[in-house]
Amino acid sequence: DTGVSQNPRHKITKRGQNVTFRCDPISEHNRLYWYRQTLGQGPEFLTYFQNEAQLEKSRLLSDRFSAERPKGSFSTLEIQRTEQGDSAMYLCASSQGTEQFFGPGTRLTVL
Amino acid sequence: AQSVTQLDSQVPVFEEAPVELRCNYSSSVSVYLFWYVQYPNQGLQLLLKYLSGSTLVKGINGFEAEFNKSQTSFHLRKPSVHISDTAEYFCAVSEVTGRRALTFGSGTRLQVQP
């Protein structure tokens, strides 16, 4: 399968714990995006990488969130000291041109 | 900045009937337009996109959409729906240049009934 993959697919954690998600984009794609989707809403932009450089972060991305894309390959999104409001689906997408290809998402539940 | 409004949160329709899902957008810069479909517990799949040229674009699964610049609309249509079309549909825009991050509408739940 050469699509975008995300791990884990589901994560249940207790409030205050740290979590890390991984995204493996389509190999030749230089752009990588993270979005967050809450129930009944469309995805919202969180952050964007071009190769290994993080070029933009949304105001939605508080100081507890950090993202990396070492060597311009896979990316990780870490949430520190999780809160119940962080419960959402976290989507990763990659792109080489005008179209973004989405992974299946990681559903985070914070108890 | 851009914004996208999907006027209907839910659209119930009978199988084999036609359907239109409405989308309006606002932007101060040139944008590309997209429709994505999301099945339960899955990521988003591109149905179709408008970049330039002909304002009527055809996508997968028999869907089509028409770009209307004067009305800033990009409505999605299908002449005859199937049960398998039951899903959430999202309209989105991205800037033509720059980061090209997608701005999504809040989605329309298409419920196809037998």
CSV table of C-alpha atoms in Angstrom, one decimal:
chain,number,residue,atom,x,y,z
A,1,ASP,CA,0.0,0.0,0.0
A,2,THR,CA,1.5,3.3,-1.0
A,3,GLY,CA,-1.0,5.7,0.6
A,4,VAL,CA,-0.6,7.8,3.8
A,5,SER,CA,-0.5,5.7,6.9
A,6,GLN,CA,-1.0,6.8,10.5
A,7,ASN,CA,-0.3,5.1,13.8
A,8,PRO,CA,-1.9,4.3,16.1
A,9,ARG,CA,-5.4,4.3,14.8
A,10,HIS,CA,-6.9,4.7,18.2
A,11,LYS,CA,-5.4,6.1,21.4
A,12,ILE,CA,-7.1,6.3,24.8
A,13,THR,CA,-5.2,8.1,27.5
A,14,LYS,CA,-5.8,9.8,30.8
A,15,ARG,CA,-5.8,13.5,31.3
A,16,GLY,CA,-2.3,14.8,31.9
A,17,GLN,CA,-0.5,12.1,30.0
A,18,ASN,CA,1.6,12.7,26.9
A,19,VAL,CA,0.8,11.1,23.6
A,20,THR,CA,2.6,10.9,20.2
A,21,PHE,CA,1.2,10.1,16.8
A,22,ARG,CA,3.0,9.1,13.7
A,23,CYS,CA,2.3,9.9,10.0
A,24,ASP,CA,4.1,8.2,7.1
A,25,PRO,CA,3.3,10.2,3.9
A,26,ILE,CA,3.5,9.1,0.3
A,27,SER,CA,7.2,8.8,-0.3
A,28,GLU,CA,7.8,11.4,-3.0
A,29,HIS,CA,5.5,14.1,-1.4
A,30,ASN,CA,7.3,17.1,0.0
A,31,ARG,CA,4.4,18.7,1.8
A,32,LEU,CA,2.8,17.3,4.9
A,33,TYR,CA,-0.2,18.7,6.8
A,34,TRP,CA,-1.8,17.9,10.2
A,35,TYR,CA,-5.5,18.6,10.8
A,36,ARG,CA,-7.8,18.1,13.7
A,37,GLN,CA,-11.4,17.0,13.4
A,38,THR,CA,-13.9,17.1,16.2
A,39,LEU,CA,-17.3,15.5,16.1
A,40,GLY,CA,-19.7,17.0,13.6
A,41,GLN,CA,-17.1,19.4,12.2
A,42,GLY,CA,-14.8,19.6,9.2
A,43,PRO,CA,-11.1,19.2,9.7
A,44,GLU,CA,-9.1,22.3,10.9
A,45,PHE,CA,-5.6,23.0,9.9
A,46,LEU,CA,-2.9,22.6,12.6
A,47,THR,CA,0.5,22.7,11.0
A,48,TYR,CA,2.4,22.3,7.7
A,49,PHE,CA,5.8,21.1,6.6
A,50,GLN,CA,7.6,21.5,3.4
A,51,ASN,CA,10.3,18.8,3.5
A,52,GLU,CA,11.7,19.0,7.0
A,53,ALA,CA,10.8,22.6,7.6
A,54,GLN,CA,7.8,23.5,9.7
A,55,LEU,CA,6.5,26.6,7.9
A,56,GLU,CA,3.3,27.4,9.6
A,57,LYS,CA,1.4,26.6,12.8
A,58,SER,CA,-2.2,27.4,13.5
A,59,ARG,CA,-3.3,29.3,16.5
A,60,LEU,CA,-5.1,26.1,17.4
A,61,LEU,CA,-1.7,24.6,18.1
A,62,SER,CA,-1.1,25.5,21.7
A,63,ASP,CA,2.3,25.2,23.4
A,64,ARG,CA,1.4,21.7,24.5
A,65,PHE,CA,1.5,20.5,20.9
A,66,SER,CA,4.7,20.0,18.9
A,67,ALA,CA,5.3,18.4,15.5
A,68,GLU,CA,8.4,17.3,13.8
A,69,ARG,CA,9.4,15.9,10.4
A,70,PRO,CA,13.0,14.7,10.6
A,71,LYS,CA,14.7,14.3,7.3
A,72,GLY,CA,11.6,15.3,5.5
A,73,SER,CA,10.1,11.8,5.8
A,74,PHE,CA,7.7,10.7,8.5
A,75,SER,CA,6.2,13.2,10.9
A,76,THR,CA,5.2,13.0,14.6
A,77,LEU,CA,2.7,15.0,16.5
A,78,GLU,CA,3.1,15.1,20.3
A,79,ILE,CA,0.6,16.4,22.8
A,80,GLN,CA,1.9,17.0,26.3
A,81,ARG,CA,-0.3,17.1,29.4
A,82,THR,CA,-3.4,16.1,27.5
A,83,GLU,CA,-6.8,17.7,28.3
A,84,GLN,CA,-10.3,16.4,27.6
A,85,GLY,CA,-10.7,19.1,24.9
A,86,ASP,CA,-7.9,17.4,23.0
A,87,SER,CA,-10.2,14.5,22.2
A,88,ALA,CA,-10.5,14.5,18.4
A,89,MET,CA,-9.5,12.7,15.2
A,90,TYR,CA,-6.0,13.8,14.1
A,91,LEU,CA,-5.6,13.6,10.3
A,92,CYS,CA,-2.4,13.7,8.4
A,93,ALA,CA,-2.2,14.5,4.7
A,94,SER,CA,0.6,14.7,2.1
A,95,SER,CA,0.9,16.5,-1.2
A,96,GLN,CA,3.2,17.0,-4.1
A,97,GLY,CA,0.9,19.3,-6.1
A,98,THR,CA,-2.7,20.6,-5.7
A,99,GLU,CA,-4.3,17.5,-4.2
A,100,GLN,CA,-3.8,16.4,-0.6
A,101,PHE,CA,-4.0,12.7,0.2
A,102,PHE,CA,-5.3,11.8,3.6
A,103,GLY,CA,-4.4,9.1,6.0
A,104,PRO,CA,-7.1,7.2,8.0
A,105,GLY,CA,-6.5,9.3,11.1
A,106,THR,CA,-5.7,8.7,14.8
A,107,ARG,CA,-8.7,9.0,17.1
A,108,LEU,CA,-7.7,10.3,20.5
A,109,THR,CA,-9.9,9.9,23.5
A,110,VAL,CA,-8.8,11.7,26.7
A,111,LEU,CA,-10.5,10.4,29.8
B,1,ALA,CA,-8.4,34.1,4.9
B,2,GLN,CA,-11.0,31.8,3.5
B,3,SER,CA,-14.2,30.4,4.8
B,4,VAL,CA,-16.6,27.7,3.5
B,5,THR,CA,-20.3,27.4,4.2
B,6,GLN,CA,-22.1,24.2,3.7
B,7,LEU,CA,-25.8,25.1,3.9
B,8,ASP,CA,-27.2,21.8,4.8
B,9,SER,CA,-26.0,19.7,7.7
B,10,GLN,CA,-28.1,16.7,6.7
B,11,VAL,CA,-29.6,15.7,3.4
B,12,PRO,CA,-32.0,12.7,3.4
B,13,VAL,CA,-32.8,11.2,0.0
B,14,PHE,CA,-34.2,8.1,-1.5
B,15,GLU,CA,-32.1,5.7,-3.5
B,16,GLU,CA,-32.0,6.5,-7.2
B,17,ALA,CA,-33.1,10.1,-6.7
B,18,PRO,CA,-30.9,13.0,-7.7
B,19,VAL,CA,-29.1,15.0,-5.0
B,20,GLU,CA,-27.4,18.4,-4.7
B,21,LEU,CA,-25.1,19.4,-1.8
B,22,ARG,CA,-24.6,23.1,-1.5
B,23,CYS,CA,-21.3,24.9,-0.9
B,24,ASN,CA,-20.5,28.6,-0.8
B,25,TYR,CA,-17.1,30.0,-0.1
B,26,SER,CA,-15.4,33.4,0.6
B,27,SER,CA,-11.9,34.3,-0.1
B,28,SER,CA,-9.8,37.5,-0.9
B,29,VAL,CA,-7.4,35.5,-3.0
B,30,SER,CA,-7.6,32.9,-5.8
B,31,VAL,CA,-8.5,29.5,-4.6
B,32,TYR,CA,-8.8,25.9,-5.7
B,33,LEU,CA,-12.0,24.1,-4.8
B,34,PHE,CA,-12.5,20.5,-3.6
B,35,TRP,CA,-15.1,18.0,-2.5
B,36,TYR,CA,-14.0,15.2,-0.2
B,37,VAL,CA,-16.1,12.2,1.1
B,38,GLN,CA,-15.6,10.6,4.5
B,39,TYR,CA,-16.9,7.2,5.4
B,40,PRO,CA,-17.3,6.3,9.1
B,41,ASN,CA,-14.0,6.0,10.9
B,42,GLN,CA,-12.0,6.7,7.8
B,43,GLY,CA,-9.9,9.5,6.3
B,44,LEU,CA,-11.0,11.7,3.5
B,45,GLN,CA,-11.1,10.7,-0.1
B,46,LEU,CA,-11.1,13.2,-2.9
B,47,LEU,CA,-14.2,13.2,-5.1
B,48,LEU,CA,-13.3,16.0,-7.4
B,49,LYS,CA,-11.5,19.3,-7.7
B,50,TYR,CA,-11.7,22.6,-9.6
B,51,LEU,CA,-8.4,24.2,-10.5
B,52,SER,CA,-9.2,26.2,-13.7
B,53,GLY,CA,-10.8,25.9,-17.0
B,54,SER,CA,-14.3,24.3,-17.5
B,55,THR,CA,-16.6,25.2,-14.7
B,56,LEU,CA,-18.2,21.8,-14.7
B,57,VAL,CA,-16.0,19.1,-13.2
B,58,LYS,CA,-16.6,15.4,-13.1
B,59,GLY,CA,-15.4,13.2,-10.3
B,60,ILE,CA,-15.4,9.7,-9.1
B,61,ASN,CA,-18.5,7.6,-8.3
B,62,GLY,CA,-20.7,9.6,-10.8
B,63,PHE,CA,-20.4,12.9,-8.9
B,64,GLU,CA,-20.0,16.3,-10.6
B,65,ALA,CA,-19.8,19.9,-9.4
B,66,GLU,CA,-20.2,23.3,-11.0
B,67,PHE,CA,-18.0,26.3,-10.1
B,68,ASN,CA,-19.9,29.6,-10.2
B,69,LYS,CA,-17.5,32.5,-9.6
B,70,SER,CA,-20.2,35.2,-9.4
B,71,GLN,CA,-22.1,33.3,-6.8
B,72,THR,CA,-18.9,32.0,-5.1
B,73,SER,CA,-20.5,28.5,-5.1
B,74,PHE,CA,-19.3,25.0,-5.8
B,75,HIS,CA,-22.4,22.7,-5.5
B,76,LEU,CA,-22.0,19.0,-5.8
B,77,ARG,CA,-24.5,16.9,-7.7
B,78,LYS,CA,-25.3,13.3,-8.5
B,79,PRO,CA,-28.2,12.3,-10.8
B,80,SER,CA,-29.0,9.0,-9.1
B,81,VAL,CA,-27.7,8.1,-5.6
B,82,HIS,CA,-27.0,4.6,-4.2
B,83,ILE,CA,-27.2,3.3,-0.7
B,84,SER,CA,-23.4,3.2,-0.7
B,85,ASP,CA,-23.2,7.0,-1.2
B,86,THR,CA,-24.3,7.4,2.5
B,87,ALA,CA,-21.4,9.3,4.0
B,88,GLU,CA,-20.2,12.8,5.1
B,89,TYR,CA,-19.3,15.2,2.4
B,90,PHE,CA,-16.9,18.1,2.8
B,91,CYS,CA,-16.4,21.1,0.6
B,92,ALA,CA,-12.9,22.7,0.9
B,93,VAL,CA,-10.8,25.5,-0.6
B,94,SER,CA,-7.1,26.1,-0.7
B,95,GLU,CA,-5.0,29.1,-1.8
B,96,VAL,CA,-3.5,28.8,-5.2
B,97,THR,CA,-0.1,29.8,-3.9
B,98,GLY,CA,1.6,29.5,-0.5
B,99,ARG,CA,0.9,26.8,2.0
B,100,ARG,CA,-2.2,25.5,0.2
B,101,ALA,CA,-3.7,24.2,3.5
B,102,LEU,CA,-7.3,23.2,3.1
B,103,THR,CA,-10.2,25.2,4.7
B,104,PHE,CA,-13.2,22.9,5.2
B,105,GLY,CA,-16.8,23.5,5.6
B,106,SER,CA,-18.6,21.8,8.5
B,107,GLY,CA,-19.8,18.9,6.3
B,108,THR,CA,-23.1,17.6,4.9
B,109,ARG,CA,-24.4,14.2,6.0
B,110,LEU,CA,-25.9,12.4,3.0
B,111,GLN,CA,-28.4,9.7,4.1
B,112,VAL,CA,-29.6,7.5,1.3
B,113,GLN,CA,-32.7,5.6,2.2
B,114,PRO,CA,-34.1,2.5,0.3
